[in-house]
Amino acid sequence: MTHTETHPESPDGTPAEASAGLIPAPRAVEGPLGGGVPLDRDTTLWAAPGTETTERWLRAALGAAFALPLRPAARDTVGVRLLLDDALEPEAYRLSATRDGGVEIRGGGPAGVFWGAQTLRQLLGPEAFRRAPVRPRPAPAVPYQVVEDAPRFRWRGLMLDVARHFMPKDGVLRYLDLMAAHKLNVLHWHLTDDQGWRIEIRRYPRLTETGSWRARTKYGHRASPLWEDKPHGGFYTQDDIREIVAYAAERHITVVPEIDVPGHSQAAIAAYPELGNTDVVDTASLTVWDTWGVNENVLAPADGTLRFYEGVFEEVLDLFPSEFVHIGGDECPKEQWRRSPAAQARIGELGLAGEDGLQAWFVKHFDRWLTARGRRLIGWDEILEGGLAEGAAVSSWRGYAGGVAAARAGHDVVMCPEQQVYLDHRQDAGEDEPVPIGYVRTLEDVYRFEPVPPELTAGEAAHVLGTQANVWTEVMEDQARVDYQVFPRLAAFAEVAWSALPAPEERDFAGFERRMAAHYRRLDALGVAYRPPAGPLPWQRRPGVLGRPIDGPPPDK
């Protein structure tokens, strides 16, 4: 490389302005210098074996935005070149744009090349995020520079709840594209709950025939007096799911399915009443739940229930090749088990320590079942109660404590504390915020979130696989509401998950805001209905709809 200079660094150690407002901030940038590599109709694309996913994506994305054919060429042709470099970490990349060498993206693995292509798209400006050219213009150019980058965490996730409000297939595909644009690589897909069952299970057709729709829906928080008196529902066929999983894999995103046991199961019990505690509840009278909260109708601890869900998981494993399968395990009230003679007999038969032991028995059964099939169980931190299942990983949502306990016990952890990264929580204390839920979590609050608790030793911290932001959709009735709650905070979260940032109080949020000025234009081009910095637009508000705001700062544990 003939002309380079080191970009001056900001106080947080990231390159100042991170080269044209890159988000998440890269590890190092040399340049940019004056001028750049033009991409025009004569620009070629050479892709080494192993980089085919990025080759296809670049032709589709840049070809659409700029009408570029990106014709194939020989390796030594000056154009865009994609190749693997085993000297780099698997998700690391090195993007260079030079006067004599064109544009080259090297990745330690196929994913690294793909993340480099995401950076290339950002360098080409907001028009690179459109689906067709919007005006005659000179060929876009990649500024002369070198970007070297690698992620901090291997699990950079978004949990999307489609059980409370169904998101049609095209919406899920769109969110995979939005995740890829922010270098997030795990979609935790919450597919079942009391309010709906969203995955086709062919051996149990009533799960979707009955369990995928409800007669009406609570509008607002559970205490709201408002109802939407029309049926709500939907589900994904197995071919829909195969398409979504394949679409994600093309973008180097892993889809981790969640099938809830033993709580959050009223939709399943409504479809198959024998799954519930029939000796204390008339389960045949239950319907799919139409409101929000913690539901007392939980699965019966019977062998028939285990066999039923083994059948469910057999089909789930056929659809999802992910290492991890999420079984929920959270918010399981024990009152029905306390009153159930059958449940009490099962506790005595197994020699369990009460109802908490019964919940742990459920979790351990599926931990062993999944392990025998080469998969790993992950569940919410309630799976710690009654004894942690061997081999299980933990999604730490009730603060940091569950994750700390799990890591100290040698179990892997994904940090997603409710008080910090639940994106259904309100973004401002103002009265115009739509259906205010939980604590105020501003863009800056999310940017200062730290996934690794300082009390962990280096060995314990190694069990923190990464972090994810959770999107619970009780008060998000459509895609526009999801967009509003997720963005722009997901951009801040993505930088936390990807970039090697300093301690929270030392992070340069002002610099991040300056880079966001460019990023808002990308989100505009993508059609994202984000919350504007100045507050909600008139049509984004929900006046008169009761929420559940919590005053004061959230607890830090």
Coordinates of C-alpha atoms in Angstrom, one line a residue:
M1 CA 0.0 0.0 0.0
T2 CA 1.6 3.2 -1.1
H3 CA -0.3 6.0 0.6
T4 CA -1.6 5.5 4.2
E5 CA -2.0 7.4 7.4
T6 CA -3.3 6.4 10.7
H7 CA -6.7 7.8 11.5
P8 CA -6.5 9.8 14.7
E9 CA -8.1 8.1 17.6
S10 CA -10.9 9.3 19.9
P11 CA -10.6 9.1 23.7
D12 CA -12.3 5.7 23.8
G13 CA -9.6 4.2 21.6
T14 CA -11.7 3.8 18.4
P15 CA -10.8 5.7 15.2
A16 CA -12.1 9.2 15.2
E17 CA -15.5 9.2 13.4
A18 CA -14.6 5.6 12.6
S19 CA -14.2 6.3 8.9
A20 CA -17.4 7.7 7.4
G21 CA -19.5 6.9 10.4
L22 CA -19.0 3.1 10.5
I23 CA -21.2 1.3 13.0
P24 CA -20.2 -0.8 14.8
A25 CA -16.8 0.9 15.2
P26 CA -14.0 -1.1 13.7
R27 CA -10.8 -2.1 15.5
A28 CA -8.4 -0.1 13.4
V29 CA -8.5 2.2 10.3
E30 CA -5.6 3.5 8.2
G31 CA -6.7 6.5 6.2
P32 CA -8.9 7.5 4.5
L33 CA -6.9 9.5 2.1
G34 CA -8.1 11.7 -0.7
G35 CA -9.8 9.8 -3.5
G36 CA -11.1 6.3 -3.7
V37 CA -11.7 3.2 -5.8
P38 CA -14.7 3.8 -8.1
L39 CA -17.3 1.0 -8.5
D40 CA -18.8 1.3 -12.0
R41 CA -20.2 -0.9 -14.7
D42 CA -16.6 -2.1 -15.6
T43 CA -15.9 -3.2 -12.0
T44 CA -15.3 -6.9 -11.7
L45 CA -15.8 -9.3 -8.7
W46 CA -13.5 -12.2 -8.0
A47 CA -14.4 -14.6 -5.2
A48 CA -12.1 -17.3 -3.9
P49 CA -13.6 -20.7 -2.9
G50 CA -15.4 -20.4 0.4
T51 CA -16.6 -16.8 -0.1
E52 CA -19.6 -17.6 -2.2
T53 CA -22.2 -16.3 0.3
T54 CA -20.6 -12.9 0.2
E55 CA -20.2 -13.0 -3.6
R56 CA -24.0 -13.6 -4.0
W57 CA -24.9 -11.0 -1.4
L58 CA -22.7 -8.3 -3.0
R59 CA -24.1 -8.9 -6.4
A60 CA -27.7 -8.7 -5.0
A61 CA -27.2 -5.7 -2.7
L62 CA -24.8 -3.5 -4.7
G63 CA -26.2 -4.7 -8.0
A64 CA -29.6 -3.5 -7.0
A65 CA -28.6 -0.2 -5.4
F66 CA -26.2 1.0 -8.1
A67 CA -27.2 -1.2 -11.1
L68 CA -23.7 -2.8 -11.0
P69 CA -23.2 -6.1 -12.9
L70 CA -20.0 -6.9 -10.9
R71 CA -18.9 -9.4 -13.6
P72 CA -16.6 -12.3 -12.7
A73 CA -13.0 -11.9 -13.5
A74 CA -9.6 -13.4 -12.9
R75 CA -8.0 -13.1 -9.4
D76 CA -5.3 -10.6 -10.6
T77 CA -7.8 -8.2 -12.1
V78 CA -8.1 -4.9 -10.3
G79 CA -11.7 -4.8 -9.0
V80 CA -13.3 -6.3 -5.9
R81 CA -11.6 -9.4 -4.6
L82 CA -12.8 -11.7 -1.8
L83 CA -10.5 -14.3 -0.2
L84 CA -9.9 -16.2 2.9
D85 CA -6.8 -15.7 5.1
D86 CA -6.2 -18.2 7.9
A87 CA -3.9 -15.7 9.7
L88 CA -7.1 -13.9 10.8
E89 CA -9.6 -15.0 13.4
P90 CA -12.7 -16.7 11.8
E91 CA -14.9 -13.6 12.0
A92 CA -12.2 -11.1 11.4
Y93 CA -11.6 -9.2 8.2
R94 CA -9.3 -6.8 6.5
L95 CA -10.7 -4.4 3.9
S96 CA -8.3 -2.5 1.8
A97 CA -9.1 0.1 -0.9
T98 CA -5.9 1.2 -2.7
R99 CA -5.1 3.1 -5.9
D100 CA -3.3 0.2 -7.5
G101 CA -5.0 -2.8 -5.9
G102 CA -8.7 -2.0 -6.1
V103 CA -10.9 -3.3 -3.2
E104 CA -9.9 -6.5 -1.4
I105 CA -11.7 -8.1 1.5
R106 CA -9.8 -10.8 3.4
G107 CA -11.6 -12.8 6.1
G108 CA -10.4 -15.4 8.5
G109 CA -13.5 -17.5 7.5
P110 CA -16.5 -17.0 5.3
A111 CA -18.3 -15.0 8.0
G112 CA -15.3 -12.6 8.2
V113 CA -15.5 -11.9 4.5
F114 CA -19.2 -11.2 4.9
W115 CA -18.8 -8.8 7.7
G116 CA -16.2 -7.0 5.6
A117 CA -18.7 -6.7 2.8
Q118 CA -21.1 -5.0 5.3
T119 CA -18.4 -2.5 6.1
L120 CA -17.9 -1.9 2.3
R121 CA -21.6 -1.2 1.9
Q122 CA -21.5 1.4 4.7
L123 CA -18.5 3.1 3.1
L124 CA -20.5 3.6 -0.1
G125 CA -23.0 5.8 1.5
P126 CA -26.7 5.5 2.3
E127 CA -27.7 5.0 -1.3
A128 CA -26.0 1.6 -1.0
F129 CA -28.9 0.6 1.3
R130 CA -31.6 1.1 -1.4
R131 CA -33.1 -1.5 -3.7
A132 CA -32.7 0.5 -6.9
P133 CA -30.7 3.5 -8.1
V134 CA -32.5 6.7 -7.1
R135 CA -30.9 9.2 -9.4
P136 CA -28.2 9.5 -12.1
R137 CA -24.9 10.0 -10.3
P138 CA -21.2 9.4 -10.6
A139 CA -20.0 5.9 -9.8
P140 CA -19.8 5.3 -6.0
A141 CA -16.3 5.1 -4.7
V142 CA -14.6 3.3 -1.8
P143 CA -12.3 5.8 0.0
Y144 CA -8.6 4.8 -0.1
Q145 CA -8.1 3.2 3.3
V146 CA -7.5 -0.1 5.2
V147 CA -10.0 -1.3 7.8
E148 CA -9.0 -4.1 10.2
D149 CA -11.7 -5.5 12.4
A150 CA -12.9 -8.5 14.5
P151 CA -15.7 -9.0 17.0
R152 CA -15.4 -9.0 20.7
F153 CA -18.1 -11.7 21.3
R154 CA -19.1 -14.9 19.3
W155 CA -22.8 -14.5 20.3
R156 CA -24.2 -11.2 19.2
G157 CA -27.9 -11.7 19.3
L158 CA -31.4 -10.4 18.9
M159 CA -34.3 -12.2 20.6
L160 CA -37.4 -11.7 18.6
D161 CA -40.8 -12.7 20.1
V162 CA -43.3 -13.7 17.5
A163 CA -45.6 -15.5 19.9
R164 CA -47.3 -12.4 21.4
H165 CA -47.7 -10.7 18.1
F166 CA -47.0 -12.7 15.0
M167 CA -44.5 -11.3 12.5
P168 CA -45.1 -12.6 8.9
K169 CA -42.3 -14.4 7.2
D170 CA -41.2 -11.4 5.1
G171 CA -40.9 -9.3 8.3
V172 CA -38.5 -12.0 9.8
L173 CA -36.4 -12.0 6.6
R174 CA -36.2 -8.2 6.8
Y175 CA -35.0 -8.4 10.4
L176 CA -32.3 -10.8 9.4
D177 CA -31.1 -8.3 6.8
L178 CA -31.2 -5.6 9.5
M179 CA -29.2 -7.8 11.8
A180 CA -26.6 -8.5 9.1
A181 CA -26.2 -4.8 8.5
H182 CA -25.2 -4.4 12.1
K183 CA -23.0 -7.6 12.2
L184 CA -25.3 -9.4 14.6
N185 CA -25.1 -13.2 14.2
V186 CA -27.7 -15.0 16.4
L187 CA -31.5 -14.7 16.0
H188 CA -33.1 -16.2 19.1
W189 CA -36.6 -16.9 17.8
H190 CA -39.3 -17.1 20.5
L191 CA -41.8 -19.3 18.8
T192 CA -44.2 -20.5 21.5
D193 CA -46.0 -19.0 24.4
D194 CA -49.3 -18.7 26.2
Q195 CA -50.6 -16.3 23.5
G196 CA -49.7 -18.4 20.4
W197 CA -47.9 -21.4 18.9
R198 CA -46.0 -20.3 15.7
I199 CA -44.3 -23.4 14.4
E200 CA -45.9 -26.2 12.3
I201 CA -45.4 -29.6 14.0
R202 CA -46.8 -32.1 11.6
R203 CA -47.4 -34.9 14.1
Y204 CA -49.4 -32.5 16.3
P205 CA -51.5 -30.4 13.8
R206 CA -53.7 -28.9 16.5
L207 CA -50.8 -26.9 17.8
T208 CA -51.3 -24.6 14.8
E209 CA -54.9 -25.3 14.0
T210 CA -56.0 -24.3 17.5
G211 CA -52.9 -22.9 19.2
S212 CA -51.8 -20.3 16.6
W213 CA -54.6 -17.8 17.0
R214 CA -56.5 -16.1 19.8
A215 CA -60.0 -14.6 19.7
R216 CA -58.9 -11.1 20.8
T217 CA -55.9 -9.2 22.2
K218 CA -55.2 -7.0 25.1
Y219 CA -54.2 -3.5 23.9
G220 CA -51.5 -2.1 26.1
H221 CA -50.2 -3.5 29.4
R222 CA -52.1 -6.3 31.2
A223 CA -53.9 -3.7 33.4
S224 CA -55.2 -1.8 30.3
P225 CA -59.0 -1.8 29.9
L226 CA -58.6 -1.8 26.1
W227 CA -59.1 -4.8 23.8
E228 CA -58.7 -5.4 20.1
D229 CA -61.8 -7.5 19.4
K230 CA -60.6 -9.4 16.4
P231 CA -58.7 -12.7 16.1
H232 CA -54.9 -12.5 15.9
G233 CA -52.7 -15.3 14.8
G234 CA -50.4 -16.9 12.2
F235 CA -47.7 -19.5 12.1
Y236 CA -44.7 -20.6 10.0
T237 CA -44.9 -23.7 7.9
Q238 CA -41.9 -26.0 8.0
D239 CA -41.0 -24.7 4.5
D240 CA -41.2 -21.1 5.8
I241 CA -38.8 -22.1 8.5
R242 CA -36.4 -23.8 6.2
E243 CA -36.4 -20.7 4.0
I244 CA -35.8 -18.4 7.0
V245 CA -33.0 -20.6 8.4
A246 CA -31.4 -20.8 4.9
Y247 CA -31.7 -17.0 4.4
A248 CA -30.1 -16.5 7.8
A249 CA -27.2 -18.9 7.0
E250 CA -26.5 -17.0 3.8
R251 CA -26.0 -14.0 6.1
H252 CA -23.9 -16.0 8.6
I253 CA -26.7 -15.7 11.2
T254 CA -27.6 -18.7 13.4
V255 CA -31.3 -19.2 14.2
V256 CA -31.8 -20.5 17.8
P257 CA -35.4 -21.7 18.3
E258 CA -37.2 -21.4 21.6
I259 CA -39.9 -23.9 22.5
D260 CA -41.1 -23.1 26.1
V261 CA -41.4 -25.8 28.8
P262 CA -42.8 -26.2 31.4
G263 CA -44.3 -22.7 31.7
H264 CA -45.7 -20.3 29.1
S265 CA -47.6 -23.2 27.6
Q266 CA -51.3 -22.4 27.6
A267 CA -51.5 -22.3 23.7
A268 CA -50.2 -25.9 23.6
I269 CA -52.5 -27.0 26.4
A270 CA -55.5 -25.3 24.6
A271 CA -54.6 -27.5 21.6
Y272 CA -53.9 -30.7 23.6
P273 CA -55.7 -30.4 27.0
E274 CA -54.0 -33.6 28.2
L275 CA -50.7 -31.7 28.5
G276 CA -52.0 -29.7 31.4
N277 CA -52.7 -30.5 35.0
T278 CA -56.1 -32.1 34.4
D279 CA -56.6 -33.2 38.0
V280 CA -56.8 -29.6 39.3
V281 CA -57.8 -27.6 36.2
D282 CA -60.5 -28.1 33.5
T283 CA -57.9 -27.9 30.7
A284 CA -60.5 -28.7 28.0
S285 CA -62.1 -25.3 28.7
L286 CA -58.8 -23.4 28.1
T287 CA -58.3 -21.2 25.0
V288 CA -55.2 -19.5 23.7
W289 CA -54.5 -16.7 26.2
D290 CA -55.6 -13.2 25.1
T291 CA -53.8 -11.1 27.7
W292 CA -50.3 -10.6 29.1
G293 CA -48.5 -11.6 32.3
V294 CA -47.4 -14.9 34.0
N295 CA -49.9 -17.7 33.3
E296 CA -50.6 -20.4 35.9
N297 CA -51.4 -23.1 33.4
V298 CA -48.2 -25.1 33.1
L299 CA -47.4 -28.5 31.8
A300 CA -48.1 -31.6 33.8
P301 CA -45.0 -33.5 34.9
A302 CA -46.1 -36.7 33.2
D303 CA -44.4 -39.2 30.9
G304 CA -46.9 -38.4 28.2
T305 CA -45.9 -34.7 28.3
L306 CA -42.3 -35.7 27.9
R307 CA -43.0 -37.9 25.0
F308 CA -45.2 -35.2 23.4
Y309 CA -42.4 -32.6 23.6
E310 CA -39.8 -35.1 22.4
G311 CA -41.9 -35.4 19.3
V312 CA -42.0 -31.6 19.0
F313 CA -38.2 -31.3 19.4
E314 CA -37.5 -34.1 16.9
E315 CA -39.2 -31.9 14.2
V316 CA -37.5 -28.8 15.6
L317 CA -34.0 -30.4 15.3
D318 CA -34.8 -31.4 11.7
L319 CA -35.5 -27.7 10.9
F320 CA -32.8 -25.9 12.9
P321 CA -29.2 -27.0 12.6
S322 CA -28.1 -24.7 15.5
E323 CA -25.8 -25.9 18.2
F324 CA -28.2 -24.5 20.9
V325 CA -31.9 -25.1 21.4
H326 CA -33.7 -22.8 23.8
I327 CA -36.3 -24.5 26.1
G328 CA -37.5 -21.4 28.0
G329 CA -37.7 -22.6 31.6
D330 CA -38.7 -19.2 32.9
E331 CA -41.7 -17.9 34.9
C332 CA -43.2 -21.3 35.8
P333 CA -45.7 -20.9 38.6
K334 CA -45.8 -23.9 40.9
E335 CA -49.4 -23.5 42.4
Q336 CA -51.0 -26.2 40.1
W337 CA -48.2 -28.6 41.0
R338 CA -48.7 -28.0 44.7
R339 CA -52.4 -28.8 44.3
S340 CA -52.0 -31.7 41.9
P341 CA -52.0 -35.2 43.4
A342 CA -50.3 -36.5 40.3
A343 CA -47.5 -33.9 40.5
Q344 CA -47.0 -34.5 44.2
A345 CA -46.8 -38.2 43.5
R346 CA -44.2 -37.6 40.8
I347 CA -42.1 -35.5 43.3
G348 CA -42.2 -38.4 45.8
E349 CA -41.5 -41.0 43.2
L350 CA -38.4 -39.2 41.9
G351 CA -37.3 -38.1 45.3
L352 CA -37.2 -34.4 44.3
A353 CA -36.8 -31.4 46.4
G354 CA -40.3 -30.0 46.0
E355 CA -41.8 -28.1 43.1
D356 CA -38.5 -26.4 42.2
G357 CA -37.0 -29.8 41.9
L358 CA -39.8 -30.8 39.5
Q359 CA -39.0 -27.8 37.2
A360 CA -35.3 -28.8 37.3
W361 CA -36.4 -32.4 36.4
F362 CA -38.1 -31.1 33.3
V363 CA -35.0 -29.1 32.3
K364 CA -32.6 -31.9 33.0
H365 CA -34.6 -34.4 31.0
F366 CA -34.4 -32.2 27.8
D367 CA -30.8 -31.4 28.6
R368 CA -30.0 -35.1 28.4
W369 CA -32.3 -35.6 25.4
L370 CA -30.7 -32.8 23.4
T371 CA -27.1 -33.8 24.4
A372 CA -27.7 -37.3 23.2
R373 CA -28.5 -35.8 19.8
G374 CA -25.5 -33.6 19.6
R375 CA -27.2 -30.4 20.7
R376 CA -26.9 -28.1 23.7
L377 CA -29.7 -26.8 25.8
I378 CA -30.0 -23.1 26.7
G379 CA -32.7 -21.6 28.9
W380 CA -33.6 -18.5 30.9
D381 CA -31.9 -18.2 34.3
E382 CA -34.7 -19.8 36.2
I383 CA -33.2 -23.1 35.1
L384 CA -30.7 -22.5 37.9
E385 CA -33.5 -23.1 40.4
G386 CA -33.6 -26.6 41.9
G387 CA -30.1 -27.3 40.5
L388 CA -28.5 -26.3 37.2
A389 CA -28.7 -28.9 34.5
E390 CA -25.4 -30.4 33.5
G391 CA -24.2 -29.0 30.2
A392 CA -26.9 -26.3 30.0
A393 CA -26.2 -22.7 29.1
V394 CA -28.0 -19.8 30.6
S395 CA -29.7 -16.7 29.2
S396 CA -29.3 -14.3 32.1
W397 CA -32.3 -12.0 32.0
R398 CA -33.2 -11.2 35.7
G399 CA -30.1 -8.9 36.0
Y400 CA -26.6 -10.2 36.1
A401 CA -26.8 -12.5 39.1
G402 CA -28.0 -15.6 37.2
G403 CA -25.2 -15.2 34.7
V404 CA -22.6 -14.7 37.4
A405 CA -23.7 -17.8 39.2
A406 CA -23.8 -19.9 36.1
A407 CA -20.3 -18.7 34.9
R408 CA -18.8 -19.4 38.3
A409 CA -20.3 -22.9 38.1
G410 CA -18.6 -23.4 34.8
H411 CA -21.6 -22.9 32.5
D412 CA -21.8 -20.8 29.4
V413 CA -23.8 -17.6 29.6
V414 CA -25.5 -15.1 27.2
M415 CA -26.0 -11.8 29.0
C416 CA -29.3 -10.1 28.3
P417 CA -30.4 -8.4 31.6
E418 CA -33.9 -7.0 31.5
Q419 CA -32.9 -3.8 33.1
Q420 CA -30.3 -3.0 30.4
V421 CA -31.2 -4.5 27.0
Y422 CA -34.9 -5.3 26.9
L423 CA -35.9 -3.2 24.0
D424 CA -39.6 -3.2 24.9
H425 CA -38.6 -0.9 27.8
R426 CA -39.4 2.8 27.1
Q427 CA -36.8 5.1 25.5
D428 CA -37.7 8.3 27.3
A429 CA -39.7 9.5 30.3
G430 CA -41.8 11.8 28.2
E431 CA -45.6 11.4 28.0
D432 CA -45.5 10.9 24.2
E433 CA -43.7 7.6 24.4
P434 CA -46.0 4.9 23.1
V435 CA -47.2 2.4 25.7
P436 CA -44.4 3.0 28.2
I437 CA -43.0 -0.2 29.7
G438 CA -40.3 -0.6 32.3
Y439 CA -37.3 1.5 32.9
V440 CA -36.1 4.4 30.7
R441 CA -33.4 2.9 28.5
T442 CA -32.0 5.7 26.3
L443 CA -29.7 5.2 23.3
E444 CA -26.8 6.3 25.6
D445 CA -27.9 3.8 28.3
V446 CA -27.7 1.0 25.8
Y447 CA -24.3 2.2 24.5
R448 CA -22.9 2.1 28.1
F449 CA -24.2 -1.4 28.7
E450 CA -21.4 -3.8 29.7
P451 CA -22.1 -7.5 29.2
V452 CA -19.2 -8.9 31.3
P453 CA -19.7 -8.3 35.1
P454 CA -16.5 -6.9 36.7
E455 CA -16.7 -9.4 39.6
L456 CA -15.9 -12.3 37.2
T457 CA -12.4 -13.6 37.0
A458 CA -10.8 -14.0 33.6
G459 CA -11.6 -17.7 33.6
E460 CA -15.2 -17.2 34.6
A461 CA -15.6 -14.4 32.1
A462 CA -14.5 -16.8 29.4
H463 CA -17.9 -18.5 29.9
V464 CA -19.7 -15.3 28.7
L465 CA -20.5 -16.4 25.1
G466 CA -21.8 -12.9 24.4
T467 CA -24.9 -10.8 24.7
Q468 CA -28.3 -10.2 23.1
A469 CA -31.0 -7.6 23.1
N470 CA -34.5 -8.9 23.7
V471 CA -37.6 -7.8 21.9
W472 CA -40.8 -8.8 23.6
T473 CA -43.8 -7.9 21.6
E474 CA -46.8 -7.7 24.0
V475 CA -47.2 -4.0 23.1
M476 CA -45.8 -4.1 19.6
E477 CA -48.7 -4.9 17.4
D478 CA -47.0 -4.5 14.0
Q479 CA -43.7 -4.0 12.2
A480 CA -43.6 -0.3 12.7
R481 CA -43.9 -0.6 16.5
V482 CA -41.2 -3.2 16.5
D483 CA -38.9 -0.8 14.5
Y484 CA -39.6 2.0 16.9
Q485 CA -38.7 0.0 20.0
V486 CA -35.6 -1.6 18.4
F487 CA -34.0 1.3 16.6
P488 CA -31.8 3.2 17.0
R489 CA -30.9 1.3 20.2
L490 CA -30.0 -1.8 18.3
A491 CA -27.2 0.1 16.6
A492 CA -25.7 1.0 20.0
F493 CA -26.2 -2.6 21.2
A494 CA -24.4 -3.9 18.1
E495 CA -21.4 -1.8 18.8
V496 CA -21.3 -3.1 22.4
A497 CA -21.5 -6.6 21.1
W498 CA -18.9 -6.2 18.3
S499 CA -16.4 -3.5 19.3
A500 CA -13.7 -3.6 21.9
L501 CA -15.0 -0.6 23.9
P502 CA -13.5 0.7 27.1
A503 CA -15.4 0.8 30.5
P504 CA -18.9 2.2 30.2
E505 CA -18.2 5.5 31.8
E506 CA -15.2 6.1 29.4
R507 CA -17.1 5.4 26.2
D508 CA -17.3 8.3 23.7
F509 CA -21.0 8.6 23.3
A510 CA -20.7 12.0 21.7
G511 CA -18.6 10.4 19.0
F512 CA -21.1 7.6 18.6
E513 CA -23.9 10.2 18.1
R514 CA -21.9 11.9 15.4
R515 CA -21.5 8.5 13.6
M516 CA -25.3 7.9 14.1
A517 CA -25.9 11.1 12.0
A518 CA -24.7 9.0 9.0
H519 CA -26.4 5.8 10.2
Y520 CA -29.8 7.4 10.4
R521 CA -29.6 8.0 6.7
R522 CA -28.9 4.3 6.2
L523 CA -31.9 3.4 8.3
D524 CA -34.0 5.9 6.3
A525 CA -32.9 4.2 3.1
L526 CA -33.8 0.8 4.6
G527 CA -37.3 2.1 5.5
V528 CA -36.8 1.6 9.3
A529 CA -39.4 3.4 11.4
Y530 CA -37.0 4.2 14.2
R531 CA -37.5 6.6 17.1
P532 CA -36.2 10.0 16.0
P533 CA -33.7 11.6 18.3
A534 CA -36.1 14.4 19.1
G535 CA -38.9 12.1 20.1
P536 CA -41.8 10.1 18.5
L537 CA -43.5 11.4 15.5
P538 CA -47.3 11.9 15.9
W539 CA -48.2 8.6 14.3
Q540 CA -45.8 6.7 16.5
R541 CA -47.6 7.7 19.7
R542 CA -50.3 5.7 21.4
P543 CA -52.2 8.2 23.5
G544 CA -54.4 6.8 26.2
V545 CA -53.0 3.2 26.1
L546 CA -51.9 2.1 29.5
G547 CA -48.4 1.0 30.0
R548 CA -46.3 -0.1 33.0
P549 CA -43.5 2.5 33.5
I550 CA -41.1 2.1 36.4
D551 CA -39.5 5.2 37.8
G552 CA -35.9 5.6 38.8
P553 CA -32.7 4.0 37.5
P554 CA -32.7 0.2 37.1
P555 CA -30.8 -2.0 39.5
D556 CA -27.3 -2.8 38.3
K557 CA -27.3 -6.5 39.5

